[in-house]
XYZ file of C-alpha atoms in Angstrom:
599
model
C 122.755 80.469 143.930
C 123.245 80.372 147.734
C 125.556 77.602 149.015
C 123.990 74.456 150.272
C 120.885 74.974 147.734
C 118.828 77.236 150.090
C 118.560 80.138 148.073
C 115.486 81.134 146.101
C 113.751 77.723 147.955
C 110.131 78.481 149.096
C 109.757 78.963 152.330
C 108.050 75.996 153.615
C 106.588 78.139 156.838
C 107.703 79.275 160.061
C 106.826 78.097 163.686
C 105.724 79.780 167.199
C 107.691 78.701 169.998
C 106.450 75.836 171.876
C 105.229 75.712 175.331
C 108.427 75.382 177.583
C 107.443 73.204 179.958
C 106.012 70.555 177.041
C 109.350 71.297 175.306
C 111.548 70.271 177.905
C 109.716 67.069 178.891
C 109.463 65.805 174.945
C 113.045 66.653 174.143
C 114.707 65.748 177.313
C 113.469 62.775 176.632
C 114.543 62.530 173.495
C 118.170 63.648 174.974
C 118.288 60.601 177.028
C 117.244 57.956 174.367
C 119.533 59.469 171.440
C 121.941 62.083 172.214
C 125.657 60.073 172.312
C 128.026 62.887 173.702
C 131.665 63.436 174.217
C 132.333 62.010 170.486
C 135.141 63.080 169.321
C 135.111 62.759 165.562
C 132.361 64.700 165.045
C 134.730 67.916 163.948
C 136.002 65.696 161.805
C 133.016 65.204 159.407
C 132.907 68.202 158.644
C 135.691 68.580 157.089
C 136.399 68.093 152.935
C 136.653 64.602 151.659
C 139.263 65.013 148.856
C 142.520 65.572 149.206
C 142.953 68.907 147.698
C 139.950 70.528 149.594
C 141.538 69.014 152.780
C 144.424 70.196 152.240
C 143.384 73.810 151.769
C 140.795 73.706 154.418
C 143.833 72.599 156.965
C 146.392 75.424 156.156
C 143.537 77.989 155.888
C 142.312 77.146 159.011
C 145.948 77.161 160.673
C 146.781 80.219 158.856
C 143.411 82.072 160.314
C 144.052 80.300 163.951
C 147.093 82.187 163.640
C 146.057 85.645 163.147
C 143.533 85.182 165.722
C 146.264 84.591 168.410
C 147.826 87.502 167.317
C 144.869 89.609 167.821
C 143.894 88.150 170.960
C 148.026 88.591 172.574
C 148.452 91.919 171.482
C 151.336 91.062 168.710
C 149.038 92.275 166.313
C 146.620 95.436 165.990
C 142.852 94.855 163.946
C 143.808 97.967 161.933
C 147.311 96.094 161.213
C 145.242 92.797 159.652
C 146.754 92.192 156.254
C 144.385 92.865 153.499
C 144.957 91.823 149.670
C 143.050 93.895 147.058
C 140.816 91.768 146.392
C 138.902 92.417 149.881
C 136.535 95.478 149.364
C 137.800 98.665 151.938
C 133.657 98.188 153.794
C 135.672 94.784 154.265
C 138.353 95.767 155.610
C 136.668 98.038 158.468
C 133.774 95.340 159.302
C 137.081 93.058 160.302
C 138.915 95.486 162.129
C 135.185 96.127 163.745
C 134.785 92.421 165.080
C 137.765 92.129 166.281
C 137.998 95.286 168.115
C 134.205 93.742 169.553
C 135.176 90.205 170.563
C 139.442 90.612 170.803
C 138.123 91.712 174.563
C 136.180 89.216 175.455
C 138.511 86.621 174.967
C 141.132 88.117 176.762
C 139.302 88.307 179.713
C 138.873 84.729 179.500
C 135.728 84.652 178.242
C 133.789 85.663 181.408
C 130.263 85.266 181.049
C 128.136 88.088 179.252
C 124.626 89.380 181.356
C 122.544 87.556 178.951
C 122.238 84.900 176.254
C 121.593 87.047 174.132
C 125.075 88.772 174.599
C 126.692 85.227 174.783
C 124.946 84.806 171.237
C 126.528 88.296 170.184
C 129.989 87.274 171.188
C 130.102 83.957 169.868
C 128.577 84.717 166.171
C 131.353 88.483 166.057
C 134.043 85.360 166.648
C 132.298 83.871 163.686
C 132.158 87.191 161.593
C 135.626 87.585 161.921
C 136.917 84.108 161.181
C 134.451 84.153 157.756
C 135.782 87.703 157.394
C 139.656 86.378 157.689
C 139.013 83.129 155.429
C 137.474 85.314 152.703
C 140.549 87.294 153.002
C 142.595 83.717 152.803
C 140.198 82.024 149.765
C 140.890 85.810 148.046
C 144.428 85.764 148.315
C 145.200 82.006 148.180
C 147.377 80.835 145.753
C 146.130 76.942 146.543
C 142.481 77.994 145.552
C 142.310 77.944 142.173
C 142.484 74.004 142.425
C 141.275 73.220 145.898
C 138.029 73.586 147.094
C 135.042 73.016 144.472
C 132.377 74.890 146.875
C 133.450 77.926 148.692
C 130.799 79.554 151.194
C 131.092 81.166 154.099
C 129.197 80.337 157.235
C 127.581 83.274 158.665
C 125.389 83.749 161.854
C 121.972 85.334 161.776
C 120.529 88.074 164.024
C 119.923 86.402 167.159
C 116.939 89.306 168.120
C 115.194 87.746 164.453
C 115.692 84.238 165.088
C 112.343 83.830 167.069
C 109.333 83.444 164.042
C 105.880 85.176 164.490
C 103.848 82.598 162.741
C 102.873 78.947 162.568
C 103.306 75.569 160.452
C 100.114 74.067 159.265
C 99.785 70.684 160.054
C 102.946 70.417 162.186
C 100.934 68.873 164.904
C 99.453 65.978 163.415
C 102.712 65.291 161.643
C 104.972 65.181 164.807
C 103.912 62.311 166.914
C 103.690 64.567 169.825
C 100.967 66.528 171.525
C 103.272 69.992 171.110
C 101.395 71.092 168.223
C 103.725 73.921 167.108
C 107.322 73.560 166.603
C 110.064 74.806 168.596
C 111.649 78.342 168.648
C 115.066 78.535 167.796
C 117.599 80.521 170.163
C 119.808 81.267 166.848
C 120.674 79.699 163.737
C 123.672 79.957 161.052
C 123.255 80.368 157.421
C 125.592 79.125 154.350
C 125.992 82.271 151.919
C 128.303 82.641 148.493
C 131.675 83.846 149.563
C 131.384 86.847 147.861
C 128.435 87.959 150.490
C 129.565 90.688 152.601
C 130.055 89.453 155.784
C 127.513 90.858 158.409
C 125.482 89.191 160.714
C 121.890 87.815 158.580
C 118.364 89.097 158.947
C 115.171 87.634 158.170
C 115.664 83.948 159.224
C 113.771 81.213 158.113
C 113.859 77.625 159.187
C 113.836 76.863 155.295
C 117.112 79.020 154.923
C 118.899 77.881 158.097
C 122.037 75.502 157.519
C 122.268 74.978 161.363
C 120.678 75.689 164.593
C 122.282 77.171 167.640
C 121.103 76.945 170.886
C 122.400 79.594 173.718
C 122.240 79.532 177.406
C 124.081 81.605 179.632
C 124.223 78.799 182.179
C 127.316 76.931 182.011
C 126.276 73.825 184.940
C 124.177 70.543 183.623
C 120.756 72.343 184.002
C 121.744 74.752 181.702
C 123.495 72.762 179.474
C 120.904 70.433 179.159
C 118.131 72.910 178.896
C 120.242 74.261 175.881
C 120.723 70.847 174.191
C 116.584 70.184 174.101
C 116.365 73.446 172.239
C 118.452 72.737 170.083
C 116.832 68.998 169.375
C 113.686 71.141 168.551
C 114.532 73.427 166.923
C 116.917 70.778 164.601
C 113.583 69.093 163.865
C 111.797 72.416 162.594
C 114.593 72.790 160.085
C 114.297 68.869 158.904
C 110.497 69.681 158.716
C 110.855 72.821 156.483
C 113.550 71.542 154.272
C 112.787 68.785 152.205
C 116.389 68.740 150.174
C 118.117 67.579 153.993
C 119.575 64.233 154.693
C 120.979 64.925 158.052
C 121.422 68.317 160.708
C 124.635 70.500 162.220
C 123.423 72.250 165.122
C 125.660 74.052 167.957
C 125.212 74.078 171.882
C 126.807 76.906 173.445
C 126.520 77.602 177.229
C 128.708 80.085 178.732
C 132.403 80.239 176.973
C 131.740 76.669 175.699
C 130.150 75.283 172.468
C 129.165 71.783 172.082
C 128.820 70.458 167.992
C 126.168 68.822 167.031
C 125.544 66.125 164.092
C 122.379 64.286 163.672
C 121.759 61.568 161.899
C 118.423 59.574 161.345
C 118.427 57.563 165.230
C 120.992 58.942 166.796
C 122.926 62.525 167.631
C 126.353 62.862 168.514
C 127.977 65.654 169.973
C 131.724 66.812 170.169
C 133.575 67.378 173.358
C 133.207 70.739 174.372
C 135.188 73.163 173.051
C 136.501 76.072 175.275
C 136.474 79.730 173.918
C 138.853 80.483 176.438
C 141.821 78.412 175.589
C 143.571 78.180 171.963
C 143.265 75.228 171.016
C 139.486 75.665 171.507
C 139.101 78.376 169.454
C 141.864 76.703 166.522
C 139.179 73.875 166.786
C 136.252 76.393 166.187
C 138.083 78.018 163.735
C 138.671 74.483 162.123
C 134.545 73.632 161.837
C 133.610 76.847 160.667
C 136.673 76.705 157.649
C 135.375 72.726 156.820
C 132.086 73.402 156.753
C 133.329 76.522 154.324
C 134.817 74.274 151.991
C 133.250 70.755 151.924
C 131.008 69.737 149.647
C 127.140 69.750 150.108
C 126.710 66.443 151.037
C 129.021 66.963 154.377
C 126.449 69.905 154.640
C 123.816 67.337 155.278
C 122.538 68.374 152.028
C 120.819 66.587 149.056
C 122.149 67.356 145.508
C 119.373 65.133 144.082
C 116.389 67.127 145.221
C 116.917 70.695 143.722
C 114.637 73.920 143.707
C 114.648 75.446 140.077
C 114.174 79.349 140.802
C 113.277 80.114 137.300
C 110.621 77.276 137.025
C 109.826 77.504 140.802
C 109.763 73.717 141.322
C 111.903 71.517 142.896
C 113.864 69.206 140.293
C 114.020 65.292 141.689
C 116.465 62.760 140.327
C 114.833 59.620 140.746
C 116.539 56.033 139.989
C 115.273 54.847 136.684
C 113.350 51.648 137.118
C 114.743 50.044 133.682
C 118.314 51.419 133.363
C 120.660 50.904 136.081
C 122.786 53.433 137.121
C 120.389 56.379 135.683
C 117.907 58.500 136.880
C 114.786 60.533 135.402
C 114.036 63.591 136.580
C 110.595 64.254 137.973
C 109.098 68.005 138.725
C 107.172 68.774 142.205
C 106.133 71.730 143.546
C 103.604 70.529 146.143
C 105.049 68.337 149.705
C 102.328 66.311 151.166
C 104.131 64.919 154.123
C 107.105 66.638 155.998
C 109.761 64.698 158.046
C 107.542 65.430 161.239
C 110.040 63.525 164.148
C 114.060 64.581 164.357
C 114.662 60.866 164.876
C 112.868 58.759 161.986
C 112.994 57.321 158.410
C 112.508 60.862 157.583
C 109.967 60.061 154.907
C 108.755 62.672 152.621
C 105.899 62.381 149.949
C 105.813 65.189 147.026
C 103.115 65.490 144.263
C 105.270 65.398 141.000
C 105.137 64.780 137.199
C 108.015 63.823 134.818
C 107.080 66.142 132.395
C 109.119 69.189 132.744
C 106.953 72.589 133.204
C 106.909 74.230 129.348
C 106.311 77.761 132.641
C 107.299 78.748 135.727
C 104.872 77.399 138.345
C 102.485 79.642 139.548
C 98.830 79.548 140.865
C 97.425 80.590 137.375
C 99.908 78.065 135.883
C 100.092 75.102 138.303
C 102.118 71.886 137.951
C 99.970 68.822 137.176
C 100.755 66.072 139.165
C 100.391 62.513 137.963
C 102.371 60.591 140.788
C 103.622 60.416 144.090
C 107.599 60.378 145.024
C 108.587 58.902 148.132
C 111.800 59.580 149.789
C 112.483 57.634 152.757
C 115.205 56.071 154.428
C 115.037 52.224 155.158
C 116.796 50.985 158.823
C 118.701 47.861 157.729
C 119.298 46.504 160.800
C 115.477 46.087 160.998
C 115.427 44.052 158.155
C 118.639 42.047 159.838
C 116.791 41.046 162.926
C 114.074 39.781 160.567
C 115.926 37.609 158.688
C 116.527 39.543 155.390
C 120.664 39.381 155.806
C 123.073 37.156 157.644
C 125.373 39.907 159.082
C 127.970 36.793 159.968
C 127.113 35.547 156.110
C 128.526 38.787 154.630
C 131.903 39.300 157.303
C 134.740 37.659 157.576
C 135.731 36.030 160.884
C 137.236 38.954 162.899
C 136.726 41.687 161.060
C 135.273 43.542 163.922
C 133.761 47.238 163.644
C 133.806 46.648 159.437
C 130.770 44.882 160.346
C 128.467 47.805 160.507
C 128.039 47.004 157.550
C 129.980 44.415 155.600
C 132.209 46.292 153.146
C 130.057 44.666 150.336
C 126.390 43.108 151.256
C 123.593 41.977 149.136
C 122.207 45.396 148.186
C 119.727 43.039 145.828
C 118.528 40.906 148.945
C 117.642 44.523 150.916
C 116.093 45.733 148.000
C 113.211 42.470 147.795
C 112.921 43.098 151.085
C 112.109 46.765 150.726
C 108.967 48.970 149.860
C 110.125 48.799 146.184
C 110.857 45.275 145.923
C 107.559 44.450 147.705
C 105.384 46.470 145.633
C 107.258 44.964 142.410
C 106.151 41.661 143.478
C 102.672 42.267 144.251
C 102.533 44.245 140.936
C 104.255 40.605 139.161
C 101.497 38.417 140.891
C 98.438 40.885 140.362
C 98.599 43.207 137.596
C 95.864 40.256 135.459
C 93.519 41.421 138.572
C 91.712 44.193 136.647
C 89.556 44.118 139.804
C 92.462 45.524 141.960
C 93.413 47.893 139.556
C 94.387 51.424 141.824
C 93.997 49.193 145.283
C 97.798 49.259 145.751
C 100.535 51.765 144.453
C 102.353 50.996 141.643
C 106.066 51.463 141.459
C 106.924 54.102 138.055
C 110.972 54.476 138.561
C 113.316 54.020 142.185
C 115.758 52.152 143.963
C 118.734 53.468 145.966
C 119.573 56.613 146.391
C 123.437 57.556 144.934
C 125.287 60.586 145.448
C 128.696 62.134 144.128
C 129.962 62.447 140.091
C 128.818 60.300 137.290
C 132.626 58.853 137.709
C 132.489 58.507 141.375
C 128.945 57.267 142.806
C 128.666 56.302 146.349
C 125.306 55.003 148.432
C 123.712 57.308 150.652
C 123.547 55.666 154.168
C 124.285 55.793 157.432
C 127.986 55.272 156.624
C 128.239 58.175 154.394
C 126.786 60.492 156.913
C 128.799 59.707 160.136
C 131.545 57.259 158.555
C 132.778 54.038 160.511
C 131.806 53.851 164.205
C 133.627 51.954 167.213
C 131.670 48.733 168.348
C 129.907 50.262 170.892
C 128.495 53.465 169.033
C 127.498 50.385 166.114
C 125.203 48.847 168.562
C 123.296 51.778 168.968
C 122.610 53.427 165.911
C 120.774 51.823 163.490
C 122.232 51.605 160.200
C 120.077 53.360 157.189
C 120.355 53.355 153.409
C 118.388 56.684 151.750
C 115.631 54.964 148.846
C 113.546 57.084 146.757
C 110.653 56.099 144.066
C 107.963 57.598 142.320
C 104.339 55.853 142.632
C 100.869 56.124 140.868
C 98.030 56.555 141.546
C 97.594 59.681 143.762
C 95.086 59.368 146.373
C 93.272 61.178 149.364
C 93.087 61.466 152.840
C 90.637 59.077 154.323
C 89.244 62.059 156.186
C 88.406 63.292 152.827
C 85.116 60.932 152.546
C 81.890 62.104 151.433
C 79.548 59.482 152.570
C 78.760 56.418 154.541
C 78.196 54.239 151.178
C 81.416 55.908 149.993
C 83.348 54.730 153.130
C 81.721 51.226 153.234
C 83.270 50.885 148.853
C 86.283 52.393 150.030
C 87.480 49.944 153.482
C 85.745 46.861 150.828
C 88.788 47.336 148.405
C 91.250 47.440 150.959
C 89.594 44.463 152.744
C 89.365 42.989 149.259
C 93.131 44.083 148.002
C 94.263 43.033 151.440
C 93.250 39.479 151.208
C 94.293 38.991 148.099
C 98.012 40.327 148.781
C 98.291 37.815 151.793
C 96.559 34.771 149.621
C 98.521 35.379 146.020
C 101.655 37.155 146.986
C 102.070 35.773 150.883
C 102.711 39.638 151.844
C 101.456 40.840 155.504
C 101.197 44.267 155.375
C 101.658 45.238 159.336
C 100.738 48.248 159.468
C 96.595 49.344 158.522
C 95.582 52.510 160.040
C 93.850 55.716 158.903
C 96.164 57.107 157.031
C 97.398 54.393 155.496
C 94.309 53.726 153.522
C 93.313 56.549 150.552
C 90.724 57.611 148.574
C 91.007 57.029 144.685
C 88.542 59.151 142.342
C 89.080 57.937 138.771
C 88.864 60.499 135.981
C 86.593 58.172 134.726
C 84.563 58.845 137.907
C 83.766 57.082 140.647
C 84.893 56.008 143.989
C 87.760 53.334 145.171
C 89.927 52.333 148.213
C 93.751 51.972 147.739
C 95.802 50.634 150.660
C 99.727 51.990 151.013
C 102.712 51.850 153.075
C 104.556 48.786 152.880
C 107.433 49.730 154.312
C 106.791 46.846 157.134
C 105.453 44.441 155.119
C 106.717 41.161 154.722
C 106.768 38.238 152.777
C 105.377 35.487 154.659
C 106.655 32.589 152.486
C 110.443 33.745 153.390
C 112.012 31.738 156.132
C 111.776 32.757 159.945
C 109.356 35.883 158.413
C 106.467 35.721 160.833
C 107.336 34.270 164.317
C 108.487 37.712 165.884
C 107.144 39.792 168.823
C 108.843 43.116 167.651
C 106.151 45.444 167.760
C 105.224 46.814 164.623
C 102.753 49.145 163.174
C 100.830 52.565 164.385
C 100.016 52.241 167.924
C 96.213 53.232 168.020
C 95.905 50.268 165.394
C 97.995 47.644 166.251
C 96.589 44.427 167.399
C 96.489 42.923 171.085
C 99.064 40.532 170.452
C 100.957 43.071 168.399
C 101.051 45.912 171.561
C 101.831 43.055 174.195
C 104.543 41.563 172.119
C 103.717 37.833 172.436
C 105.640 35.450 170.842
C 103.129 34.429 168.471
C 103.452 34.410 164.928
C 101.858 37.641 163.177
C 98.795 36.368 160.909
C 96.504 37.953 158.686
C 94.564 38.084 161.615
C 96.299 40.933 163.055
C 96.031 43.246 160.224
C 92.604 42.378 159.935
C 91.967 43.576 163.929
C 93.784 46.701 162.851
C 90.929 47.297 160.101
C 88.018 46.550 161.736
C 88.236 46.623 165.554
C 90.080 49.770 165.502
């Protein structure tokens, strides 16, 4: 299987390029409200967590820094590379072939090709040849039978393929924007098993990509800036076609410089830049690409709990087991029914799944039945904070400064009452007797937290694990997530999906019904009724029924300082007056109920 857990996925669809000028205007925007630059770990996290994988990835990355000196000084000839016998001889020429391309280049100083395109060609022959002189390395390494667990190498695609011919469905209404089709993507990098040959990759597809790479020629602050929205669009096309990603690596390189990219669910946060031109730029290139080589998936931004099965062409989900702690059951899916339409979000995704494991591979002659909904979503704690749900002080110890974000050990029990889970557990305790509001609210089968690592070693997914500890100031603006996942019955429809008048008047009565009795029996406000967060339930018994979801801004009323905040809250075609203006009135049933029906 392909590194990273791309290979043999479906593709989820390629995307036309967007108009440029609506491009520019959405994503600069976005550059100005998330982009944190200049950041100088960011290499860092890219690099192996354990000790043995570090330590390999640091002398293989000095030892190939080293031979690339030589090449560029003169001291040493391609044809004169060292070559062990494990490397194939079509090996050995495609190395002495990139370095005889790019060996110029950077002796010249890296002056600036015609074209981006040529800049592109440049930069991904460096990358050839440093995946062509680690393979040599991993090959010959006496260190590698016990270091590194996952060995890939990191290879570019064709830059003249990396423009798709055809378009997402449903992109458009999924985004939040008016750009209807997603962004085309200048170039794009691709994890492959290290025994690939190493040669530049055709065929791209966002599904496949393991990072985008946007090019411009122009090295000033237009250009630069121009090449860092592309690269924010084109970063959100690969979160929408890849379910199985928890975060994105992307690349910005204008001119002789390349700027590195991490992205996490609020924020980005991109290195210094690093200069082609001068050693210790390219030993710091050279150090990326031979981390991101050896790490494991999760520094990939990948997800080792949502897996496509090739033979039974379905993607295999570990969710938390409900009545066992510390276990999971495995659900099957084969069907997404919401992507992660915005690069910065909770990055929710909804499949169709079943726990019963396909006796076939899935196919449309044999499809997989689905019997319940899984939710994977990421919950912003410091939401919950400002609302009350944890005492940040509470949980720190006087002066304990940036180990704050968050406490070392906080009440993972209070988050999770205050959650989707927790809230739908406690509407389930207080109404499950209401045969009358059976299917008018989504019952929780298995979830909780989601945990990733060994049996022996399990750590939370969160914000933490993705970009490790900020400074104080980079804390205050990045919102602190922890990754939840749960599987939910029944499955409904699309409001749009109504066949009559009568039918719509039975459907919005059981929400209005299920509604009211949430806020009177279980003191829950649910904050957020729109469209699409009210479905249509057709019984196998037959018949017609309403079923109001999303609770993931609910909250219980009955809890201390719960309802008098003006944080605005809720889909903004629906939200109430008070809601949009932000008074400093307490939110009341009231609200919700102007969502509903004035809306």
């Amino acid at each position: 299987a392909e590194a990273g857990g791309r290979s043999g996925t479906p593709d989820e669809g390629t995307v036309l390029d967007e108009s440029s000028t609506q491009h520019n205007i959405y994503f600069n925007s976005e550059l100005r409200s998330h982009l944190e630059t200049n950041t100088a770990w960011v290499v860092d996290r890219a690099q192996p967590a354990d000790a043995a994988s570090k330590a390999l990835a640091d002398e293989v990355a000095l030892t190939v820094a080293t031979h690339l000196e030589s090449l560029i000084t003169g001291a040493e000839q391609p044809e004169e590379v060292d070559t062990v016998s494990a490397l194939a001889q079509s090996d050995e020429s495609r190395m002495a072939e990139h370095a005889r391309a790019v060996v110029p280049w950077l002796r010249e100083g890296g002056i600036l090709p015609v074209s981006a395109s040529t800049t592109y060609e440049q930069i991904s022959t460096f990358m050839l040849l440093v995946a062509q002189l680690l393979k040599r390395e991993l090959a010959g390494h006496t260190i590698s039978a016990t270091g590194a667990g996952a060995q890939r190498l990191i290879l570019p695609y064709d830059g003249d393929a990396a423009h798709p011919n055809s378009t997402d469905d449903g992109y458009g209404s999924d985004s939040g924007t008016e750009i209807g089709d997603m962004a085309g993507i200048s170039a794009a990098l691709r994890c492959c098993p290290v025994a690939s040959p190493v040669e530049v990759q055709p065929g791209f597809s966002y599904n496949c990509a393991f990072a985008a790479v946007a090019v411009n020629r122009d090295s000033t602050a237009k250009g630069e800036g121009d090449a860092f929205a592309q690269l924010f669009g084109s970063s959100r096309s690969v979160y929408y076609c890849q379910p199985d990603r928890r975060f994105i690596w992307g690349l910005v390189c204008c001119g002789s410089k390349i700027n590195v990219c991490i992205f996490s669910n609020y924020r980005a946060f991109a290195s210094p830049a690093i200069d082609m031109t001068d050693k210790a730029g390219r030993s710091e290139l050279v150090r990326l690409l031979v981390g991101w080589s050896l790490c494991d998936n999760d520094r990939l931004g990948y997800d080792d709990t949502i897996v496509w099965d090739s033979d039974l062409q379905c993607y295999e989900i570990s969710v938390p087991c409900a009545n066992r702690s510390g276990e999971s059951v495995l659900y099957y899916a084969s069907t997404l029914i919401a992507h992660a339409g915005r690069l910065f979000e909770r990055h929710c995704r909804c499949f169709l799944a079943t726990s019963s494991r396909p006796g076939a591979p899935v196919t449309e002659d044999s499809p997989l039945v689905p019997d319940c909904v899984i939710k994977d979503t990421w919950m912003e704690r410091d939401r919950q904070l400002s609302e009350g749900v944890l005492d940040m002080e509470s949980n720190c110890s006087e002066g304990s400064g940036s180990s704050c974000w968050p406490p070392e050990e906080f009440d993972l029990g209070s988050l999770t009452e205050r959650s989707e889970i927790g809230i739908l557990r406690k509407i389930d305790a207080r109404l499950k007797c209401r045969a009358d509001l059976n299917g008018r609210y989504p019952r929780i089968l298995d979830g909780g937290w989601v945990f990733l690592g060994s049996d022996t070693q399990l750590v939370l997914d969160s914000t933490r694990l993705i970009l490790g500890d900020l400074d104080s100031a980079q804390q205050s603006r990045t919102p602190f997530c922890v990754h939840m996942r749960y599987a939910m019955t029944p499955i409904g429809e699309p409001l749009g999906n109504v066949r009559s008048v009568p039918e719509l008047i039975v459907i919005l009565h059981d929400v209005m019904r299920c509604h009211a009795a949430l806020y009177n029996e279980c003191r829950i406000l649910h904050r957020d009724i729109s469209d699409s967060n009210i479905l249509i339930v057709r019984p196998k018994s037959g018949g017609v029924h309403g079923m109001l979801i999303d609770y993931d801004y609910a909250i219980d009323v009955s809890a201390p300082r719960q309802l008098a905040r003006p944080e605005q809250i809720g889909t903004v075609p629906f939200i109430s007056i008070g809601n949009l203006e932000r008074l400093p009135i307490p939110r009341t049933q009231l609200d919700d109920w102007e969502s509903r029906i004035w809306k």
